[in-house]
GROMACS .gro file of C-alpha atoms in nm:
model
  444
    1UNK     CA    1   1.825  -1.762  -2.492
    2UNK     CA    2   2.089  -1.526  -2.627
    3UNK     CA    3   1.930  -1.132  -2.643
    4UNK     CA    4   2.022  -0.983  -2.954
    5UNK     CA    5   1.905  -0.598  -2.980
    6UNK     CA    6   2.064  -0.276  -3.106
    7UNK     CA    7   2.247   0.012  -2.949
    8UNK     CA    8   2.022   0.265  -3.009
    9UNK     CA    9   1.841   0.298  -2.674
   10UNK     CA   10   1.674   0.590  -2.805
   11UNK     CA   11   1.314   0.423  -2.819
   12UNK     CA   12   1.328   0.368  -2.434
   13UNK     CA   13   1.095   0.616  -2.288
   14UNK     CA   14   1.200   0.822  -1.957
   15UNK     CA   15   0.893   0.861  -1.756
   16UNK     CA   16   0.774   1.176  -1.555
   17UNK     CA   17   0.520   1.049  -1.335
   18UNK     CA   18   0.615   0.916  -1.000
   19UNK     CA   19   0.666   0.536  -1.041
   20UNK     CA   20   0.379   0.327  -0.977
   21UNK     CA   21   0.494  -0.003  -1.043
   22UNK     CA   22   0.619  -0.084  -0.683
   23UNK     CA   23   0.324  -0.284  -0.581
   24UNK     CA   24   0.516  -0.610  -0.701
   25UNK     CA   25   0.630  -0.822  -0.477
   26UNK     CA   26   1.032  -0.663  -0.445
   27UNK     CA   27   1.265  -1.005  -0.411
   28UNK     CA   28   1.611  -0.929  -0.504
   29UNK     CA   29   1.760  -1.187  -0.797
   30UNK     CA   30   2.088  -1.321  -0.724
   31UNK     CA   31   2.381  -1.190  -0.950
   32UNK     CA   32   2.493  -1.495  -0.992
   33UNK     CA   33   2.159  -1.696  -1.124
   34UNK     CA   34   2.140  -1.771  -1.476
   35UNK     CA   35   1.901  -1.512  -1.590
   36UNK     CA   36   2.185  -1.214  -1.408
   37UNK     CA   37   2.479  -1.398  -1.595
   38UNK     CA   38   2.308  -1.374  -1.959
   39UNK     CA   39   2.206  -1.006  -1.882
   40UNK     CA   40   2.590  -0.928  -1.766
   41UNK     CA   41   2.683  -1.104  -2.120
   42UNK     CA   42   2.442  -0.940  -2.339
   43UNK     CA   43   2.513  -0.611  -2.176
   44UNK     CA   44   2.910  -0.631  -2.204
   45UNK     CA   45   2.864  -0.778  -2.595
   46UNK     CA   46   2.664  -0.440  -2.671
   47UNK     CA   47   2.935  -0.184  -2.505
   48UNK     CA   48   3.210  -0.381  -2.629
   49UNK     CA   49   3.119  -0.417  -3.004
   50UNK     CA   50   3.273  -0.152  -3.223
   51UNK     CA   51   2.975  -0.201  -3.495
   52UNK     CA   52   2.724   0.090  -3.390
   53UNK     CA   53   2.421  -0.022  -3.565
   54UNK     CA   54   2.260   0.299  -3.812
   55UNK     CA   55   1.900   0.076  -3.793
   56UNK     CA   56   1.610   0.242  -3.632
   57UNK     CA   57   1.596   0.133  -3.215
   58UNK     CA   58   1.518  -0.219  -3.135
   59UNK     CA   59   1.472  -0.358  -3.496
   60UNK     CA   60   1.578  -0.691  -3.432
   61UNK     CA   61   1.288  -0.933  -3.459
   62UNK     CA   62   1.064  -0.975  -3.157
   63UNK     CA   63   1.214  -0.691  -2.967
   64UNK     CA   64   1.024  -0.391  -2.941
   65UNK     CA   65   1.104  -0.179  -2.657
   66UNK     CA   66   0.887   0.120  -2.738
   67UNK     CA   67   0.671   0.064  -2.466
   68UNK     CA   68   0.968   0.030  -2.181
   69UNK     CA   69   0.937   0.298  -1.931
   70UNK     CA   70   1.233   0.450  -1.717
   71UNK     CA   71   1.150   0.568  -1.373
   72UNK     CA   72   1.414   0.786  -1.225
   73UNK     CA   73   1.238   1.042  -1.022
   74UNK     CA   74   1.287   1.062  -0.593
   75UNK     CA   75   0.994   0.729  -0.536
   76UNK     CA   76   1.209   0.540  -0.802
   77UNK     CA   77   1.550   0.624  -0.649
   78UNK     CA   78   1.393   0.540  -0.260
   79UNK     CA   79   1.265   0.200  -0.408
   80UNK     CA   80   1.642   0.113  -0.561
   81UNK     CA   81   1.804   0.201  -0.246
   82UNK     CA   82   1.516  -0.020  -0.016
   83UNK     CA   83   1.663  -0.311  -0.279
   84UNK     CA   84   2.010  -0.174  -0.251
   85UNK     CA   85   2.027  -0.215  -0.580
   86UNK     CA   86   2.133   0.010  -0.907
   87UNK     CA   87   1.791  -0.044  -1.097
   88UNK     CA   88   1.565  -0.281  -1.128
   89UNK     CA   89   1.328  -0.433  -1.366
   90UNK     CA   90   0.953  -0.517  -1.316
   91UNK     CA   91   0.762  -0.639  -1.636
   92UNK     CA   92   0.802  -0.353  -1.901
   93UNK     CA   93   0.924  -0.075  -1.614
   94UNK     CA   94   1.253   0.009  -1.496
   95UNK     CA   95   1.352   0.180  -1.184
   96UNK     CA   96   1.709   0.347  -1.176
   97UNK     CA   97   1.862   0.492  -0.847
   98UNK     CA   98   1.901   0.874  -0.880
   99UNK     CA   99   2.232   0.920  -1.121
  100UNK     CA  100   2.235   0.565  -1.264
  101UNK     CA  101   2.046   0.648  -1.571
  102UNK     CA  102   2.277   0.762  -1.822
  103UNK     CA  103   2.238   0.591  -2.184
  104UNK     CA  104   2.513   0.846  -2.295
  105UNK     CA  105   2.788   0.658  -2.131
  106UNK     CA  106   2.938   0.305  -2.149
  107UNK     CA  107   2.880   0.245  -1.836
  108UNK     CA  108   2.514   0.382  -1.826
  109UNK     CA  109   2.466   0.168  -2.157
  110UNK     CA  110   2.553  -0.144  -1.978
  111UNK     CA  111   2.305  -0.102  -1.686
  112UNK     CA  112   2.048  -0.054  -1.922
  113UNK     CA  113   2.128  -0.322  -2.164
  114UNK     CA  114   2.093  -0.517  -1.880
  115UNK     CA  115   1.790  -0.422  -1.779
  116UNK     CA  116   1.651  -0.447  -2.103
  117UNK     CA  117   1.766  -0.819  -2.122
  118UNK     CA  118   1.539  -0.881  -1.831
  119UNK     CA  119   1.257  -0.719  -2.019
  120UNK     CA  120   1.292  -0.998  -2.264
  121UNK     CA  121   1.335  -1.262  -2.048
  122UNK     CA  122   1.011  -1.204  -1.907
  123UNK     CA  123   0.833  -1.174  -2.225
  124UNK     CA  124   0.996  -1.508  -2.337
  125UNK     CA  125   0.879  -1.685  -2.011
  126UNK     CA  126   1.274  -1.775  -1.917
  127UNK     CA  127   1.141  -1.763  -1.566
  128UNK     CA  128   0.893  -1.969  -1.401
  129UNK     CA  129   0.539  -1.825  -1.362
  130UNK     CA  130   0.580  -1.847  -0.995
  131UNK     CA  131   0.919  -1.649  -1.004
  132UNK     CA  132   0.728  -1.317  -1.215
  133UNK     CA  133   0.690  -1.140  -0.900
  134UNK     CA  134   1.052  -1.098  -0.823
  135UNK     CA  135   1.256  -0.798  -0.923
  136UNK     CA  136   1.525  -0.856  -1.136
  137UNK     CA  137   1.834  -0.644  -1.025
  138UNK     CA  138   2.182  -0.558  -1.123
  139UNK     CA  139   2.438  -0.512  -0.848
  140UNK     CA  140   2.781  -0.470  -0.898
  141UNK     CA  141   2.894  -0.533  -0.556
  142UNK     CA  142   2.782  -0.859  -0.382
  143UNK     CA  143   2.623  -0.773  -0.031
  144UNK     CA  144   2.774  -0.955   0.267
  145UNK     CA  145   2.574  -1.295   0.330
  146UNK     CA  146   2.335  -1.255   0.629
  147UNK     CA  147   2.386  -1.474   0.900
  148UNK     CA  148   2.107  -1.726   0.912
  149UNK     CA  149   1.955  -1.588   1.262
  150UNK     CA  150   1.928  -1.256   1.074
  151UNK     CA  151   1.657  -1.404   0.793
  152UNK     CA  152   1.379  -1.384   1.115
  153UNK     CA  153   1.478  -1.063   1.289
  154UNK     CA  154   1.241  -0.796   1.310
  155UNK     CA  155   1.152  -0.577   0.979
  156UNK     CA  156   1.330  -0.306   0.874
  157UNK     CA  157   1.231   0.046   0.813
  158UNK     CA  158   1.267  -0.025   0.473
  159UNK     CA  159   1.090  -0.314   0.485
  160UNK     CA  160   0.799  -0.172   0.684
  161UNK     CA  161   0.793   0.062   0.403
  162UNK     CA  162   0.729  -0.228   0.175
  163UNK     CA  163   0.449  -0.365   0.375
  164UNK     CA  164   0.258  -0.023   0.377
  165UNK     CA  165   0.301  -0.038   0.020
  166UNK     CA  166   0.146  -0.354   0.001
  167UNK     CA  167  -0.146  -0.232   0.161
  168UNK     CA  168  -0.158   0.058  -0.007
  169UNK     CA  169  -0.226  -0.110  -0.333
  170UNK     CA  170  -0.404  -0.459  -0.168
  171UNK     CA  171  -0.166  -0.677  -0.291
  172UNK     CA  172   0.157  -0.866  -0.243
  173UNK     CA  173   0.321  -0.909  -0.602
  174UNK     CA  174   0.047  -1.099  -0.795
  175UNK     CA  175  -0.138  -1.203  -0.472
  176UNK     CA  176  -0.409  -1.045  -0.317
  177UNK     CA  177  -0.432  -0.938   0.030
  178UNK     CA  178  -0.775  -1.067   0.191
  179UNK     CA  179  -0.995  -1.044   0.544
  180UNK     CA  180  -0.755  -1.288   0.658
  181UNK     CA  181  -0.510  -1.159   0.844
  182UNK     CA  182  -0.320  -1.488   0.938
  183UNK     CA  183  -0.296  -1.531   0.561
  184UNK     CA  184  -0.183  -1.216   0.480
  185UNK     CA  185   0.096  -1.240   0.757
  186UNK     CA  186   0.220  -1.528   0.581
  187UNK     CA  187   0.204  -1.384   0.252
  188UNK     CA  188   0.386  -1.078   0.341
  189UNK     CA  189   0.675  -1.297   0.592
  190UNK     CA  190   0.717  -1.520   0.268
  191UNK     CA  191   0.829  -1.180   0.051
  192UNK     CA  192   1.025  -1.063   0.316
  193UNK     CA  193   1.201  -1.390   0.380
  194UNK     CA  194   1.271  -1.415  -0.013
  195UNK     CA  195   1.399  -1.064  -0.030
  196UNK     CA  196   1.649  -1.171   0.265
  197UNK     CA  197   1.727  -1.465   0.130
  198UNK     CA  198   1.783  -1.368  -0.246
  199UNK     CA  199   1.982  -1.090  -0.161
  200UNK     CA  200   2.224  -1.330   0.066
  201UNK     CA  201   2.250  -1.559  -0.174
  202UNK     CA  202   2.139  -1.879   0.078
  203UNK     CA  203   1.918  -2.004  -0.197
  204UNK     CA  204   2.210  -2.114  -0.408
  205UNK     CA  205   2.310  -2.318  -0.102
  206UNK     CA  206   2.289  -2.704  -0.158
  207UNK     CA  207   2.142  -2.715   0.168
  208UNK     CA  208   1.808  -2.555   0.075
  209UNK     CA  209   1.530  -2.673  -0.084
  210UNK     CA  210   1.539  -2.620  -0.436
  211UNK     CA  211   1.152  -2.495  -0.435
  212UNK     CA  212   1.238  -2.257  -0.152
  213UNK     CA  213   1.082  -1.879  -0.285
  214UNK     CA  214   0.983  -2.119  -0.609
  215UNK     CA  215   0.649  -2.242  -0.444
  216UNK     CA  216   0.500  -2.073  -0.216
  217UNK     CA  217   0.346  -2.394  -0.017
  218UNK     CA  218   0.714  -2.466   0.038
  219UNK     CA  219   0.830  -2.148   0.110
  220UNK     CA  220   0.544  -2.041   0.385
  221UNK     CA  221   0.597  -2.387   0.573
  222UNK     CA  222   0.986  -2.327   0.625
  223UNK     CA  223   1.023  -2.263   0.994
  224UNK     CA  224   1.218  -1.934   0.948
  225UNK     CA  225   0.934  -1.771   0.771
  226UNK     CA  226   0.658  -1.904   1.042
  227UNK     CA  227   0.915  -1.725   1.306
  228UNK     CA  228   0.922  -1.418   1.081
  229UNK     CA  229   0.538  -1.388   1.108
  230UNK     CA  230   0.555  -1.259   1.469
  231UNK     CA  231   0.775  -0.925   1.369
  232UNK     CA  232   0.503  -0.913   1.056
  233UNK     CA  233   0.210  -0.880   1.292
  234UNK     CA  234   0.416  -0.636   1.541
  235UNK     CA  235   0.259  -0.341   1.442
  236UNK     CA  236  -0.114  -0.516   1.399
  237UNK     CA  237  -0.287  -0.728   1.190
  238UNK     CA  238  -0.268  -0.720   0.820
  239UNK     CA  239  -0.646  -0.675   0.708
  240UNK     CA  240  -0.739  -0.582   0.347
  241UNK     CA  241  -1.058  -0.412   0.526
  242UNK     CA  242  -1.216  -0.345   0.148
  243UNK     CA  243  -1.244  -0.727   0.104
  244UNK     CA  244  -1.421  -0.781   0.477
  245UNK     CA  245  -1.823  -0.802   0.444
  246UNK     CA  246  -1.971  -0.461   0.483
  247UNK     CA  247  -2.142  -0.583   0.790
  248UNK     CA  248  -1.856  -0.740   0.963
  249UNK     CA  249  -1.677  -0.400   0.909
  250UNK     CA  250  -1.941  -0.238   1.099
  251UNK     CA  251  -1.965  -0.519   1.387
  252UNK     CA  252  -1.604  -0.506   1.417
  253UNK     CA  253  -1.645  -0.123   1.502
  254UNK     CA  254  -1.940  -0.166   1.713
  255UNK     CA  255  -1.754  -0.471   1.953
  256UNK     CA  256  -1.496  -0.225   1.964
  257UNK     CA  257  -1.673   0.100   2.098
  258UNK     CA  258  -1.886  -0.143   2.328
  259UNK     CA  259  -1.657  -0.386   2.495
  260UNK     CA  260  -1.328  -0.172   2.466
  261UNK     CA  261  -1.470   0.171   2.514
  262UNK     CA  262  -1.781   0.105   2.720
  263UNK     CA  263  -2.051   0.277   2.484
  264UNK     CA  264  -2.404   0.187   2.541
  265UNK     CA  265  -2.527   0.017   2.204
  266UNK     CA  266  -2.721   0.261   2.103
  267UNK     CA  267  -2.460   0.528   2.104
  268UNK     CA  268  -2.196   0.300   1.945
  269UNK     CA  269  -2.497   0.214   1.653
  270UNK     CA  270  -2.532   0.616   1.624
  271UNK     CA  271  -2.144   0.700   1.560
  272UNK     CA  272  -2.116   0.373   1.350
  273UNK     CA  273  -2.417   0.440   1.121
  274UNK     CA  274  -2.259   0.794   1.066
  275UNK     CA  275  -1.924   0.647   0.966
  276UNK     CA  276  -2.065   0.416   0.706
  277UNK     CA  277  -2.216   0.733   0.596
  278UNK     CA  278  -1.857   0.890   0.561
  279UNK     CA  279  -1.653   0.626   0.460
  280UNK     CA  280  -1.830   0.261   0.419
  281UNK     CA  281  -1.625   0.236   0.774
  282UNK     CA  282  -1.271   0.197   0.568
  283UNK     CA  283  -0.990   0.330   0.776
  284UNK     CA  284  -0.794   0.416   0.442
  285UNK     CA  285  -1.092   0.543   0.225
  286UNK     CA  286  -0.980   0.875   0.046
  287UNK     CA  287  -1.246   1.132  -0.042
  288UNK     CA  288  -1.376   1.117  -0.362
  289UNK     CA  289  -1.278   0.698  -0.379
  290UNK     CA  290  -1.475   0.431  -0.446
  291UNK     CA  291  -1.581   0.205  -0.161
  292UNK     CA  292  -1.432  -0.081  -0.329
  293UNK     CA  293  -1.078   0.107  -0.422
  294UNK     CA  294  -1.048   0.338  -0.111
  295UNK     CA  295  -0.670   0.420  -0.201
  296UNK     CA  296  -0.755   0.544  -0.568
  297UNK     CA  297  -0.880   0.891  -0.591
  298UNK     CA  298  -0.840   1.212  -0.845
  299UNK     CA  299  -0.512   1.374  -0.800
  300UNK     CA  300  -0.458   1.762  -0.823
  301UNK     CA  301  -0.498   1.746  -1.235
  302UNK     CA  302  -0.804   1.529  -1.199
  303UNK     CA  303  -0.670   1.205  -1.272
  304UNK     CA  304  -0.774   0.871  -1.091
  305UNK     CA  305  -0.465   0.779  -0.877
  306UNK     CA  306  -0.310   0.501  -0.691
  307UNK     CA  307  -0.190   0.689  -0.369
  308UNK     CA  308   0.015   0.497  -0.074
  309UNK     CA  309  -0.062   0.558   0.263
  310UNK     CA  310   0.273   0.797   0.264
  311UNK     CA  311   0.146   0.991  -0.029
  312UNK     CA  312  -0.200   1.061   0.146
  313UNK     CA  313  -0.050   1.166   0.468
  314UNK     CA  314   0.182   1.396   0.348
  315UNK     CA  315  -0.060   1.561   0.102
  316UNK     CA  316   0.014   1.924   0.016
  317UNK     CA  317  -0.222   2.145  -0.134
  318UNK     CA  318   0.010   2.417  -0.161
  319UNK     CA  319   0.251   2.200  -0.386
  320UNK     CA  320  -0.046   1.983  -0.540
  321UNK     CA  321   0.065   1.684  -0.427
  322UNK     CA  322  -0.151   1.395  -0.338
  323UNK     CA  323  -0.525   1.332  -0.354
  324UNK     CA  324  -0.713   1.647  -0.456
  325UNK     CA  325  -0.954   1.600  -0.185
  326UNK     CA  326  -0.833   1.597   0.214
  327UNK     CA  327  -1.090   1.358   0.345
  328UNK     CA  328  -0.921   1.075   0.480
  329UNK     CA  329  -1.023   0.769   0.762
  330UNK     CA  330  -1.320   0.645   0.916
  331UNK     CA  331  -1.425   0.987   0.990
  332UNK     CA  332  -1.313   1.141   0.659
  333UNK     CA  333  -1.105   1.379   0.887
  334UNK     CA  334  -1.067   1.690   0.672
  335UNK     CA  335  -0.902   1.959   0.828
  336UNK     CA  336  -0.531   1.997   0.848
  337UNK     CA  337  -0.502   1.985   1.213
  338UNK     CA  338  -0.754   1.723   1.231
  339UNK     CA  339  -0.533   1.513   0.970
  340UNK     CA  340  -0.213   1.564   1.145
  341UNK     CA  341  -0.302   1.483   1.501
  342UNK     CA  342  -0.457   1.167   1.318
  343UNK     CA  343  -0.132   1.094   1.193
  344UNK     CA  344   0.059   1.145   1.475
  345UNK     CA  345  -0.220   0.939   1.715
  346UNK     CA  346  -0.038   0.662   1.921
  347UNK     CA  347  -0.160   0.328   1.984
  348UNK     CA  348  -0.001   0.074   2.244
  349UNK     CA  349   0.283   0.271   2.267
  350UNK     CA  350   0.369   0.344   1.880
  351UNK     CA  351   0.292   0.623   1.680
  352UNK     CA  352   0.129   0.517   1.385
  353UNK     CA  353   0.226   0.761   1.109
  354UNK     CA  354   0.093   0.663   0.765
  355UNK     CA  355  -0.009   0.290   0.922
  356UNK     CA  356  -0.295   0.397   1.092
  357UNK     CA  357  -0.494   0.416   0.769
  358UNK     CA  358  -0.448   0.022   0.745
  359UNK     CA  359  -0.499  -0.024   1.150
  360UNK     CA  360  -0.909  -0.021   1.200
  361UNK     CA  361  -0.870  -0.041   1.605
  362UNK     CA  362  -0.602   0.242   1.609
  363UNK     CA  363  -0.828   0.435   1.390
  364UNK     CA  364  -1.122   0.388   1.641
  365UNK     CA  365  -0.880   0.458   1.891
  366UNK     CA  366  -0.793   0.814   1.766
  367UNK     CA  367  -1.171   0.884   1.732
  368UNK     CA  368  -1.283   0.788   2.066
  369UNK     CA  369  -0.992   1.009   2.195
  370UNK     CA  370  -1.092   1.298   1.985
  371UNK     CA  371  -1.426   1.299   2.083
  372UNK     CA  372  -1.329   1.268   2.453
  373UNK     CA  373  -1.099   1.576   2.430
  374UNK     CA  374  -1.240   1.787   2.120
  375UNK     CA  375  -1.586   1.673   2.116
  376UNK     CA  376  -1.691   1.629   2.467
  377UNK     CA  377  -2.054   1.722   2.429
  378UNK     CA  378  -2.070   1.435   2.119
  379UNK     CA  379  -1.897   1.194   2.363
  380UNK     CA  380  -2.130   1.257   2.650
  381UNK     CA  381  -2.450   1.240   2.428
  382UNK     CA  382  -2.324   0.923   2.297
  383UNK     CA  383  -2.207   0.733   2.643
  384UNK     CA  384  -2.523   0.854   2.839
  385UNK     CA  385  -2.703   0.551   3.008
  386UNK     CA  386  -3.053   0.516   2.781
  387UNK     CA  387  -2.951   0.766   2.498
  388UNK     CA  388  -3.197   0.672   2.197
  389UNK     CA  389  -3.009   0.534   1.867
  390UNK     CA  390  -3.199   0.873   1.693
  391UNK     CA  391  -3.065   1.105   1.895
  392UNK     CA  392  -2.685   0.970   1.902
  393UNK     CA  393  -2.708   0.945   1.536
  394UNK     CA  394  -2.830   1.297   1.502
  395UNK     CA  395  -2.574   1.428   1.755
  396UNK     CA  396  -2.310   1.330   1.562
  397UNK     CA  397  -2.430   1.390   1.196
  398UNK     CA  398  -2.499   1.783   1.360
  399UNK     CA  399  -2.216   1.814   1.594
  400UNK     CA  400  -1.922   1.611   1.479
  401UNK     CA  401  -1.936   1.519   1.113
  402UNK     CA  402  -2.116   1.859   1.004
  403UNK     CA  403  -2.179   1.755   0.622
  404UNK     CA  404  -2.264   2.075   0.386
  405UNK     CA  405  -2.621   1.973   0.390
  406UNK     CA  406  -2.663   2.071   0.762
  407UNK     CA  407  -2.483   2.451   0.714
  408UNK     CA  408  -2.645   2.753   0.504
  409UNK     CA  409  -2.479   2.949   0.248
  410UNK     CA  410  -2.251   3.104   0.518
  411UNK     CA  411  -2.145   2.784   0.670
  412UNK     CA  412  -2.337   2.809   0.989
  413UNK     CA  413  -2.571   2.540   1.117
  414UNK     CA  414  -2.940   2.513   1.003
  415UNK     CA  415  -3.165   2.469   1.282
  416UNK     CA  416  -3.220   2.110   1.356
  417UNK     CA  417  -3.610   2.106   1.245
  418UNK     CA  418  -3.517   2.283   0.896
  419UNK     CA  419  -3.619   2.006   0.595
  420UNK     CA  420  -3.264   1.992   0.466
  421UNK     CA  421  -3.118   1.871   0.790
  422UNK     CA  422  -3.442   1.666   0.886
  423UNK     CA  423  -3.347   1.464   0.533
  424UNK     CA  424  -2.981   1.420   0.658
  425UNK     CA  425  -3.091   1.298   0.977
  426UNK     CA  426  -3.353   1.055   0.841
  427UNK     CA  427  -3.043   0.879   0.592
  428UNK     CA  428  -2.818   0.832   0.876
  429UNK     CA  429  -3.057   0.705   1.105
  430UNK     CA  430  -3.124   0.396   0.869
  431UNK     CA  431  -2.772   0.323   0.897
  432UNK     CA  432  -2.726   0.380   1.249
  433UNK     CA  433  -3.023   0.143   1.276
  434UNK     CA  434  -2.823  -0.103   1.037
  435UNK     CA  435  -2.538  -0.078   1.275
  436UNK     CA  436  -2.702  -0.177   1.570
  437UNK     CA  437  -2.908  -0.474   1.401
  438UNK     CA  438  -2.566  -0.640   1.241
  439UNK     CA  439  -2.436  -0.601   1.633
  440UNK     CA  440  -2.726  -0.742   1.819
  441UNK     CA  441  -2.794  -1.048   1.528
  442UNK     CA  442  -2.428  -1.180   1.650
  443UNK     CA  443  -2.479  -1.185   1.986
  444UNK     CA  444  -2.522  -1.496   2.181
   0.00000   0.00000   0.00000
């Protein structure tokens, strides 16, 4: 395919909103493959041409770039740097490293033309369907080849950021994360391996299977990908909890509380029933989100937004950044101090940071730690031998969760026998009964 379009780049729109296209599986294309070579030729031809078109932008037949979006913000810069790229293209989105988007200069025009060629290539299907989740990247200096043993090394910080990003959006490229941690780990290992392999050009080697990083079954059967799985799971299992059956989510937390933290079953059920009321037992649930889309919630302008875990963790009310409402996680922690302690929590020897939104076990550990330290009275009720289900459920909602329905206009607790409080107790008790029922049904 020979790409033809004019030099007038005014039709390309600069996107001022933060880039939200990074949910694609990012794998760097070799600068020597056919698509990259064609893009280089097209870009050089456009810049070197002495004939400047007077036509309106991109009027050549079939090439309407009015919908192309360009990203140059801090998030774009960060993602491009993570890929060691000056710019990269995903569908109709072009992401630039800071300072690289300069369409008024010859060099900047050449870089933009190169990336626009990739837009055309993806539209015309010059890539195989299995390659659509790769990112076309222009790099003027090739990175040194990795020693082969580096393809199975632990993940870098930049790669862990990609994993968190994929978990935030619930998918790796076009493949959805599921309730199966083994499947998810293999999918992520596949994406990480292919990013490393493509950036080091090993796929150009005649010793490699030509279907490697093209057919997923071939890639995931590679021993190096299998080895990489252990590093992908080093920070815990990768589970898309929103895709897990709700009863199974309840059962999982019940089992942790009973078997690991030695709660009596009624005490555990009283707590889990309230977690269902607060978050649907979803560790990544943002306040104001739908249970099926826990990371999508209104921003400060009221627009529904897909947030990453980092954006949730770094929510700033004064700067109006992040979700509009502060509640997050299993218990919908809301106050700045409780949120800060959540993200600073250390589990299995590692401070969790934003990753705690995807680690159910780590979040339950923080929940128990908070009960033991800050809410000792509630903890004592929940762990008391012979505690009733109703007493456990009522104590959690009245002394730990404290929703607005149990407060008066001045923010003081209403009496327990107040009709409004009793109505809350009744609703939450039914959820606690459900938690006990699903747990008991799974016992031998």
